[in-house]
GROMACS .gro file of C-alpha atoms in nm:
model
  395
    1MET     CA    1   9.150  10.244   4.521
    2GLN     CA    2   8.944  10.562   4.496
    3PHE     CA    3   9.129  10.889   4.547
    4ALA     CA    4   8.998  11.232   4.641
    5ASP     CA    5   8.862  11.437   4.353
    6ARG     CA    6   9.093  11.725   4.446
    7LEU     CA    7   9.389  11.526   4.314
    8ASN     CA    8   9.246  11.566   3.965
    9ASN     CA    9   9.340  11.934   3.980
   10VAL     CA   10   9.714  11.877   4.012
   11GLU     CA   11   9.986  11.681   3.838
   12THR     CA   12  10.341  11.574   3.916
   13SER     CA   13  10.587  11.861   3.907
   14ALA     CA   14  10.769  11.890   3.577
   15ILE     CA   15  11.075  11.987   3.779
   16ARG     CA   16  11.064  11.666   3.980
   17GLU     CA   17  11.039  11.472   3.656
   18LEU     CA   18  11.344  11.656   3.525
   19PHE     CA   19  11.547  11.565   3.833
   20LYS     CA   20  11.509  11.199   3.739
   21LEU     CA   21  11.736  11.272   3.443
   22LEU     CA   22  12.010  11.427   3.652
   23GLY     CA   23  12.169  11.100   3.761
   24LYS     CA   24  12.376  11.094   3.444
   25PRO     CA   25  12.745  11.131   3.539
   26GLY     CA   26  12.902  11.466   3.465
   27ILE     CA   27  12.580  11.668   3.449
   28ILE     CA   28  12.619  12.033   3.546
   29SER     CA   29  12.286  12.131   3.694
   30PHE     CA   30  12.135  12.479   3.687
   31ALA     CA   31  11.797  12.318   3.762
   32GLY     CA   32  11.784  12.322   4.140
   33GLY     CA   33  11.603  12.585   4.341
   34PHE     CA   34  11.792  12.535   4.664
   35PRO     CA   35  12.090  12.693   4.841
   36ASP     CA   36  12.444  12.557   4.827
   37SER     CA   37  12.503  12.319   5.118
   38ALA     CA   38  12.864  12.444   5.129
   39MET     CA   39  12.721  12.777   5.249
   40PHE     CA   40  12.561  12.628   5.561
   41ASP     CA   41  12.709  12.751   5.890
   42VAL     CA   42  12.754  12.398   6.021
   43ASP     CA   43  12.960  12.504   6.324
   44GLY     CA   44  12.703  12.765   6.422
   45ILE     CA   45  12.411  12.527   6.382
   46ARG     CA   46  12.597  12.258   6.579
   47ASP     CA   47  12.662  12.503   6.862
   48ALA     CA   48  12.299  12.615   6.854
   49SER     CA   49  12.166  12.259   6.871
   50GLN     CA   50  12.399  12.176   7.161
   51LYS     CA   51  12.283  12.485   7.350
   52ALA     CA   52  11.921  12.389   7.283
   53LEU     CA   53  11.985  12.051   7.444
   54SER     CA   54  12.191  12.183   7.733
   55GLU     CA   55  11.980  12.484   7.829
   56GLU     CA   56  11.624  12.359   7.777
   57PRO     CA   57  11.637  11.989   7.686
   58GLY     CA   58  11.285  11.918   7.806
   59ALA     CA   59  11.130  12.193   7.595
   60ALA     CA   60  11.344  12.115   7.290
   61LEU     CA   61  11.249  11.746   7.287
   62GLN     CA   62  10.886  11.768   7.401
   63TYR     CA   63  10.562  11.850   7.225
   64GLY     CA   64  10.510  12.224   7.189
   65ALA     CA   65  10.251  12.488   7.118
   66THR     CA   66  10.103  12.486   6.768
   67GLU     CA   67  10.178  12.858   6.734
   68GLY     CA   68  10.548  12.790   6.784
   69TYR     CA   69  10.827  12.771   7.041
   70ASN     CA   70  10.808  13.105   7.217
   71PRO     CA   71  11.184  13.181   7.233
   72LEU     CA   72  11.195  13.139   6.854
   73ARG     CA   73  10.887  13.356   6.804
   74GLU     CA   74  11.063  13.628   7.005
   75GLN     CA   75  11.380  13.594   6.795
   76LEU     CA   76  11.182  13.602   6.469
   77ALA     CA   77  10.995  13.911   6.586
   78ALA     CA   78  11.330  14.080   6.653
   79PHE     CA   79  11.461  13.959   6.315
   80MET     CA   80  11.163  14.118   6.141
   81GLN     CA   81  11.182  14.435   6.349
   82ALA     CA   82  11.542  14.482   6.230
   83LYS     CA   83  11.394  14.492   5.879
   84GLY     CA   84  11.136  14.756   5.966
   85VAL     CA   85  10.841  14.532   6.057
   86GLN     CA   86  10.677  14.602   6.391
   87VAL     CA   87  10.544  14.269   6.514
   88ALA     CA   88  10.510  14.108   6.855
   89ALA     CA   89  10.602  13.746   6.919
   90ASP     CA   90  10.234  13.653   6.939
   91GLY     CA   91  10.172  13.828   6.606
   92LEU     CA   92  10.333  13.544   6.411
   93ILE     CA   93  10.317  13.167   6.402
   94VAL     CA   94  10.602  12.928   6.321
   95THR     CA   95  10.543  12.701   6.022
   96THR     CA   96  10.721  12.398   5.882
   97GLY     CA   97  10.893  12.602   5.614
   98SER     CA   98  10.712  12.879   5.430
   99GLN     CA   99  10.562  12.605   5.212
  100GLN     CA  100  10.336  12.510   5.502
  101ALA     CA  101  10.231  12.871   5.536
  102LEU     CA  102  10.110  12.861   5.175
  103ASP     CA  103   9.927  12.535   5.243
  104LEU     CA  104   9.756  12.692   5.545
  105ILE     CA  105   9.652  12.986   5.328
  106GLY     CA  106   9.500  12.739   5.084
  107LYS     CA  107   9.315  12.563   5.364
  108THR     CA  108   9.181  12.879   5.524
  109LEU     CA  109   9.099  13.096   5.221
  110VAL     CA  110   9.028  12.872   4.921
  111ASP     CA  111   8.697  12.706   4.839
  112PRO     CA  112   8.653  12.491   4.526
  113GLY     CA  113   8.609  12.729   4.235
  114ALA     CA  114   8.747  13.032   4.419
  115LYS     CA  115   8.975  13.254   4.214
  116VAL     CA  116   9.326  13.354   4.317
  117ILE     CA  117   9.575  13.570   4.129
  118VAL     CA  118   9.946  13.490   4.109
  119GLU     CA  119  10.234  13.633   3.912
  120ALA     CA  120  10.296  13.495   3.566
  121PRO     CA  121  10.536  13.324   3.613
  122THR     CA  122  10.539  13.219   3.979
  123PHE     CA  123  10.660  12.948   4.217
  124LEU     CA  124  10.537  12.619   4.071
  125ALA     CA  125  10.452  12.459   4.407
  126THR     CA  126  10.221  12.750   4.483
  127ILE     CA  127  10.014  12.688   4.172
  128GLN     CA  128   9.988  12.321   4.265
  129CYS     CA  129   9.905  12.395   4.629
  130PHE     CA  130   9.620  12.634   4.552
  131ARG     CA  131   9.481  12.409   4.278
  132LEU     CA  132   9.480  12.118   4.523
  133TYR     CA  133   9.218  12.309   4.723
  134GLY     CA  134   9.014  12.377   4.412
  135ALA     CA  135   9.129  12.727   4.323
  136GLN     CA  136   9.107  12.872   3.975
  137VAL     CA  137   9.454  13.023   3.945
  138ILE     CA  138   9.492  13.332   3.725
  139GLY     CA  139   9.824  13.477   3.611
  140ALA     CA  140   9.908  13.850   3.628
  141PRO     CA  141  10.186  13.965   3.392
  142ILE     CA  142  10.520  14.084   3.529
  143ASP     CA  143  10.824  14.266   3.396
  144ALA     CA  144  11.169  14.344   3.541
  145ASP     CA  145  11.003  14.561   3.810
  146GLY     CA  146  10.764  14.290   3.923
  147VAL     CA  147  10.391  14.256   3.874
  148GLN     CA  148  10.232  14.515   3.645
  149VAL     CA  149   9.997  14.692   3.887
  150ASP     CA  150   9.762  14.843   3.627
  151LYS     CA  151   9.693  14.498   3.483
  152LEU     CA  152   9.669  14.348   3.830
  153GLU     CA  153   9.405  14.605   3.919
  154GLN     CA  154   9.207  14.511   3.609
  155LEU     CA  155   9.226  14.142   3.700
  156ILE     CA  156   9.111  14.211   4.057
  157ALA     CA  157   8.813  14.409   3.926
  158GLU     CA  158   8.726  14.132   3.681
  159HIS     CA  159   8.772  13.827   3.905
  160GLN     CA  160   8.737  13.952   4.265
  161PRO     CA  161   8.988  13.695   4.390
  162ARG     CA  162   9.014  13.553   4.739
  163PHE     CA  163   9.372  13.680   4.743
  164VAL     CA  164   9.670  13.787   4.536
  165TYR     CA  165   9.996  13.592   4.584
  166LEU     CA  166  10.326  13.771   4.515
  167ILE     CA  167  10.699  13.710   4.557
  168PRO     CA  168  10.798  14.078   4.546
  169THR     CA  169  11.172  14.039   4.602
  170PHE     CA  170  11.398  13.829   4.375
  171GLY     CA  171  11.107  13.615   4.265
  172ASN     CA  172  11.112  13.246   4.186
  173PRO     CA  173  11.146  13.191   3.896
  174SER     CA  174  11.158  13.546   3.760
  175GLY     CA  175  11.432  13.697   3.975
  176ALA     CA  176  11.231  14.021   3.946
  177THR     CA  177  11.203  14.274   4.227
  178LEU     CA  178  10.894  14.486   4.269
  179SER     CA  179  10.979  14.856   4.264
  180LEU     CA  180  10.911  15.074   4.568
  181GLU     CA  181  10.645  15.270   4.380
  182ARG     CA  182  10.463  14.952   4.282
  183ARG     CA  183  10.483  14.815   4.636
  184LYS     CA  184  10.300  15.117   4.773
  185ARG     CA  185  10.045  15.102   4.492
  186ILE     CA  186   9.972  14.737   4.569
  187LEU     CA  187   9.911  14.815   4.935
  188GLU     CA  188   9.680  15.100   4.835
  189LEU     CA  189   9.505  14.866   4.593
  190ALA     CA  190   9.458  14.605   4.866
  191VAL     CA  191   9.285  14.862   5.087
  192LYS     CA  192   9.080  15.009   4.803
  193THR     CA  193   8.952  14.672   4.677
  194LYS     CA  194   8.954  14.491   5.015
  195THR     CA  195   9.174  14.219   4.865
  196VAL     CA  196   9.410  14.003   5.071
  197VAL     CA  197   9.770  14.012   4.945
  198ILE     CA  198  10.013  13.732   5.029
  199GLU     CA  199  10.379  13.840   5.040
  200ASP     CA  200  10.613  13.540   5.013
  201ASP     CA  201  10.964  13.654   5.103
  202PRO     CA  202  11.217  13.367   5.116
  203TYR     CA  203  11.486  13.549   4.914
  204GLY     CA  204  11.474  13.910   5.036
  205ASP     CA  205  11.795  13.883   5.242
  206LEU     CA  206  11.995  13.743   4.950
  207TYR     CA  207  12.076  14.072   4.778
  208PHE     CA  208  12.393  14.160   4.589
  209GLY     CA  209  12.521  14.506   4.668
  210LYS     CA  210  12.228  14.744   4.709
  211ALA     CA  211  11.950  14.623   4.937
  212PRO     CA  212  11.603  14.586   4.782
  213PRO     CA  213  11.309  14.809   4.878
  214ALA     CA  214  11.146  14.745   5.214
  215SER     CA  215  10.906  14.451   5.228
  216LEU     CA  216  10.535  14.507   5.178
  217MET     CA  217  10.488  14.426   5.546
  218ALA     CA  218  10.736  14.699   5.646
  219LEU     CA  219  10.566  14.947   5.413
  220THR     CA  220  10.221  14.891   5.567
  221ALA     CA  221  10.321  15.158   5.820
  222GLN     CA  222  10.303  15.411   5.536
  223VAL     CA  223   9.967  15.298   5.393
  224PRO     CA  224   9.683  15.324   5.648
  225GLY     CA  225   9.469  15.012   5.673
  226SER     CA  226   9.695  14.795   5.458
  227ARG     CA  227   9.815  14.578   5.747
  228ASP     CA  228   9.459  14.440   5.769
  229TRP     CA  229   9.490  14.297   5.417
  230LEU     CA  230   9.848  14.166   5.414
  231VAL     CA  231   9.997  13.827   5.499
  232HIS     CA  232  10.375  13.789   5.515
  233CYS     CA  233  10.547  13.450   5.481
  234GLY     CA  234  10.913  13.419   5.579
  235SER     CA  235  11.165  13.136   5.588
  236LEU     CA  236  11.509  13.044   5.716
  237SER     CA  237  11.547  12.779   5.444
  238LYS     CA  238  11.737  12.986   5.187
  239VAL     CA  239  11.951  13.179   5.436
  240LEU     CA  240  12.029  12.922   5.709
  241SER     CA  241  11.919  12.565   5.633
  242PRO     CA  242  11.629  12.404   5.445
  243GLY     CA  243  11.665  12.096   5.665
  244LEU     CA  244  11.552  12.284   5.974
  245ARG     CA  245  11.215  12.346   5.802
  246VAL     CA  246  11.154  12.672   5.988
  247GLY     CA  247  10.929  12.937   5.841
  248TRP     CA  248  10.676  13.183   5.979
  249MET     CA  249  10.357  13.369   5.897
  250ILE     CA  250  10.250  13.719   6.000
  251ALA     CA  251   9.882  13.786   5.937
  252PRO     CA  252   9.575  13.964   6.072
  253PRO     CA  253   9.471  13.803   6.404
  254GLU     CA  254   9.158  13.631   6.272
  255LEU     CA  255   9.345  13.463   5.986
  256LEU     CA  256   9.635  13.371   6.214
  257ALA     CA  257   9.392  13.198   6.450
  258LYS     CA  258   9.230  13.000   6.167
  259ALA     CA  259   9.573  12.903   6.029
  260THR     CA  260   9.685  12.788   6.372
  261MET     CA  261   9.377  12.569   6.403
  262CYS     CA  262   9.444  12.409   6.065
  263LYS     CA  263   9.811  12.357   6.152
  264GLN     CA  264   9.708  12.180   6.471
  265PHE     CA  265   9.510  11.931   6.262
  266SER     CA  266   9.802  11.891   6.021
  267ASP     CA  267  10.119  11.844   6.226
  268ALA     CA  268  10.042  11.962   6.583
  269HIS     CA  269  10.351  12.185   6.568
  270THR     CA  270  10.678  12.237   6.384
  271SER     CA  271  10.967  12.034   6.530
  272THR     CA  272  11.047  12.186   6.869
  273PHE     CA  273  11.409  12.073   6.841
  274ALA     CA  274  11.447  12.251   6.506
  275GLN     CA  275  11.277  12.560   6.651
  276ALA     CA  276  11.498  12.560   6.961
  277THR     CA  277  11.807  12.524   6.742
  278ALA     CA  278  11.698  12.813   6.520
  279ALA     CA  279  11.621  13.026   6.826
  280GLN     CA  280  11.968  12.968   6.970
  281TYR     CA  281  12.128  13.043   6.633
  282LEU     CA  282  11.949  13.376   6.599
  283LYS     CA  283  12.019  13.461   6.964
  284ALA     CA  284  12.392  13.399   6.910
  285GLY     CA  285  12.400  13.677   6.649
  286ARG     CA  286  12.568  13.475   6.374
  287MET     CA  287  12.314  13.550   6.103
  288PRO     CA  288  12.464  13.880   5.975
  289ALA     CA  289  12.804  13.722   5.908
  290THR     CA  290  12.641  13.418   5.746
  291LEU     CA  291  12.434  13.640   5.517
  292ALA     CA  292  12.734  13.853   5.422
  293HIS     CA  293  12.926  13.543   5.314
  294VAL     CA  294  12.636  13.393   5.121
  295ARG     CA  295  12.566  13.722   4.941
  296GLU     CA  296  12.928  13.756   4.834
  297VAL     CA  297  12.948  13.402   4.693
  298TYR     CA  298  12.613  13.413   4.514
  299ALA     CA  299  12.685  13.759   4.373
  300GLY     CA  300  13.004  13.629   4.212
  301ARG     CA  301  12.823  13.331   4.064
  302ALA     CA  302  12.542  13.547   3.930
  303ARG     CA  303  12.788  13.788   3.773
  304THR     CA  304  12.975  13.501   3.606
  305MET     CA  305  12.656  13.344   3.474
  306GLY     CA  306  12.537  13.675   3.325
  307GLU     CA  307  12.870  13.731   3.151
  308CYS     CA  308  12.878  13.375   3.016
  309LEU     CA  309  12.521  13.387   2.886
  310LYS     CA  310  12.601  13.702   2.690
  311LYS     CA  311  12.923  13.552   2.556
  312GLU     CA  312  12.797  13.203   2.469
  313LEU     CA  313  12.438  13.269   2.359
  314GLY     CA  314  12.448  13.631   2.246
  315ASP     CA  315  12.128  13.748   2.084
  316ALA     CA  316  11.976  13.399   2.109
  317ILE     CA  317  11.874  13.478   2.467
  318GLU     CA  318  11.746  13.777   2.662
  319PHE     CA  319  11.740  13.827   3.038
  320THR     CA  320  11.765  14.083   3.317
  321GLN     CA  321  12.065  14.050   3.548
  322PRO     CA  322  11.924  13.961   3.893
  323GLY     CA  323  12.006  14.183   4.190
  324GLY     CA  324  11.976  13.894   4.436
  325GLY     CA  325  11.812  13.558   4.498
  326LEU     CA  326  11.902  13.231   4.329
  327PHE     CA  327  11.776  13.257   3.971
  328PHE     CA  328  11.810  13.388   3.619
  329TRP     CA  329  11.490  13.407   3.417
  330ALA     CA  330  11.555  13.410   3.045
  331ARG     CA  331  11.379  13.392   2.712
  332LEU     CA  332  11.501  13.228   2.392
  333THR     CA  333  11.462  13.474   2.105
  334GLY     CA  334  11.501  13.238   1.812
  335ALA     CA  335  11.743  13.487   1.659
  336ASN     CA  336  11.925  13.374   1.344
  337GLY     CA  337  11.714  13.061   1.325
  338LYS     CA  338  11.831  12.927   1.660
  339LEU     CA  339  11.615  12.718   1.890
  340LYS     CA  340  11.323  12.896   2.060
  341ASP     CA  341  11.149  12.608   2.241
  342ALA     CA  342  11.294  12.575   2.593
  343GLY     CA  343  11.142  12.229   2.639
  344GLU     CA  344  11.324  12.100   2.333
  345LEU     CA  345  11.641  12.277   2.445
  346ALA     CA  346  11.622  12.106   2.785
  347LYS     CA  347  11.640  11.766   2.615
  348ARG     CA  348  11.934  11.872   2.399
  349ALA     CA  349  12.106  12.028   2.699
  350ILE     CA  350  12.091  11.704   2.897
  351GLU     CA  351  12.264  11.532   2.606
  352LYS     CA  352  12.535  11.799   2.624
  353GLY     CA  353  12.571  11.747   3.000
  354VAL     CA  354  12.388  12.051   3.141
  355ALA     CA  355  12.042  12.089   3.296
  356PHE     CA  356  11.798  12.375   3.353
  357VAL     CA  357  11.423  12.407   3.405
  358PRO     CA  358  11.194  12.505   3.114
  359GLY     CA  359  10.976  12.801   3.207
  360ALA     CA  360  10.632  12.688   3.088
  361PRO     CA  361  10.531  12.503   3.411
  362PHE     CA  362  10.573  12.826   3.612
  363TYR     CA  363  10.270  12.980   3.441
  364ALA     CA  364   9.922  12.916   3.580
  365THR     CA  365   9.777  13.017   3.243
  366ASN     CA  366   9.913  13.092   2.894
  367PRO     CA  367  10.262  12.942   2.935
  368ASP     CA  368  10.553  13.091   2.744
  369ALA     CA  369  10.741  12.797   2.592
  370SER     CA  370  11.046  13.010   2.511
  371THR     CA  371  11.128  13.083   2.877
  372LEU     CA  372  11.369  12.905   3.111
  373ARG     CA  373  11.501  12.924   3.467
  374LEU     CA  374  11.869  12.890   3.551
  375SER     CA  375  11.996  12.868   3.909
  376PHE     CA  376  12.355  12.967   3.986
  377ALA     CA  377  12.340  12.897   4.360
  378THR     CA  378  12.483  12.546   4.380
  379VAL     CA  379  12.745  12.564   4.103
  380GLY     CA  380  13.096  12.706   4.137
  381GLU     CA  381  13.206  12.977   3.894
  382ASP     CA  382  13.431  12.744   3.695
  383LYS     CA  383  13.142  12.502   3.645
  384ILE     CA  384  12.913  12.789   3.550
  385VAL     CA  385  13.155  12.880   3.270
  386GLU     CA  386  13.166  12.520   3.151
  387GLY     CA  387  12.792  12.464   3.188
  388VAL     CA  388  12.686  12.777   3.001
  389GLY     CA  389  12.932  12.680   2.729
  390ARG     CA  390  12.753  12.347   2.696
  391LEU     CA  391  12.421  12.528   2.689
  392GLY     CA  392  12.548  12.750   2.408
  393SER     CA  393  12.640  12.446   2.201
  394ALA     CA  394  12.296  12.295   2.267
  395VAL     CA  395  12.126  12.613   2.140
   0.00000   0.00000   0.00000
């Protein structure tokens, strides 16, 4: 059987390969990148689905518009407006998770050989998605305050990319949050260089304590012309339910039209039943309470993990305590002759009964083998203490 040449540009996710090892009994996993199912508002989602079937059963169970179920588009517009983004219902399209939004960006903006810039490190599936369409993916360095704008500007001048892809708030895997100053500079840079910027924002509502800076999309109101160069991808997966597969894209009208056309070829539309359920949930006003609960639980787990890493690994590891999201991003220092290769540590850790994801696959170029990603989202605090203890013994 002969396969498409584009498949030569991608390989199986190293994370998926790791998950094959997690069937061993007693494993404590910090490897996952998903929310805790115990946090799902099952009663609220059940009520929302029942209302969807009782109030508009025909619409909920029928084919729908590719752009999305209009009551949901209206609710999402209101959801974004509450976060400072002025957008009309017809200014966004509903996608099957924000992952589909990234795929549509690949379809509409990437030609074979085109260059795109991403953070180094960034979401692994994004690297794979853009490479599938033939992109040459280039990494821009980050620090605790997000992408380094001076270096990003140099890379844009050198490569003239089709677009720059960023996760500005509580990034995956970095956990980093782009500072307000850098956010404004990036919008100014987009206008100056006429470069499209993709803002992927699945974690922005998962903050601990102080809220993060406003999204790039909200800040476009302060930078004239920047709205013409910005695409915003949102998702309900991390804050409500991944199983609903509801995301959305806000983009300039011409790009939104092209993305809608490509989506029509792909799946016709996102599940109308899932959309109607999400619309009823948002309409019921349960999201603020759900978010407050999730933030409190995740904040406690993040605090515990940070304390345990310092206690159990000491100077063998360095990291920045995340202010939200689902992840710790850390680097093995090799201090006092201890292990510095995260790939080797992952194998030892499995033997000790704990799992994490080595950081190297998250780099499009020049991987750092000493890095690793730890997720605290799906593990209770007692198991975090035990798991980090096992990790310490593996180091």
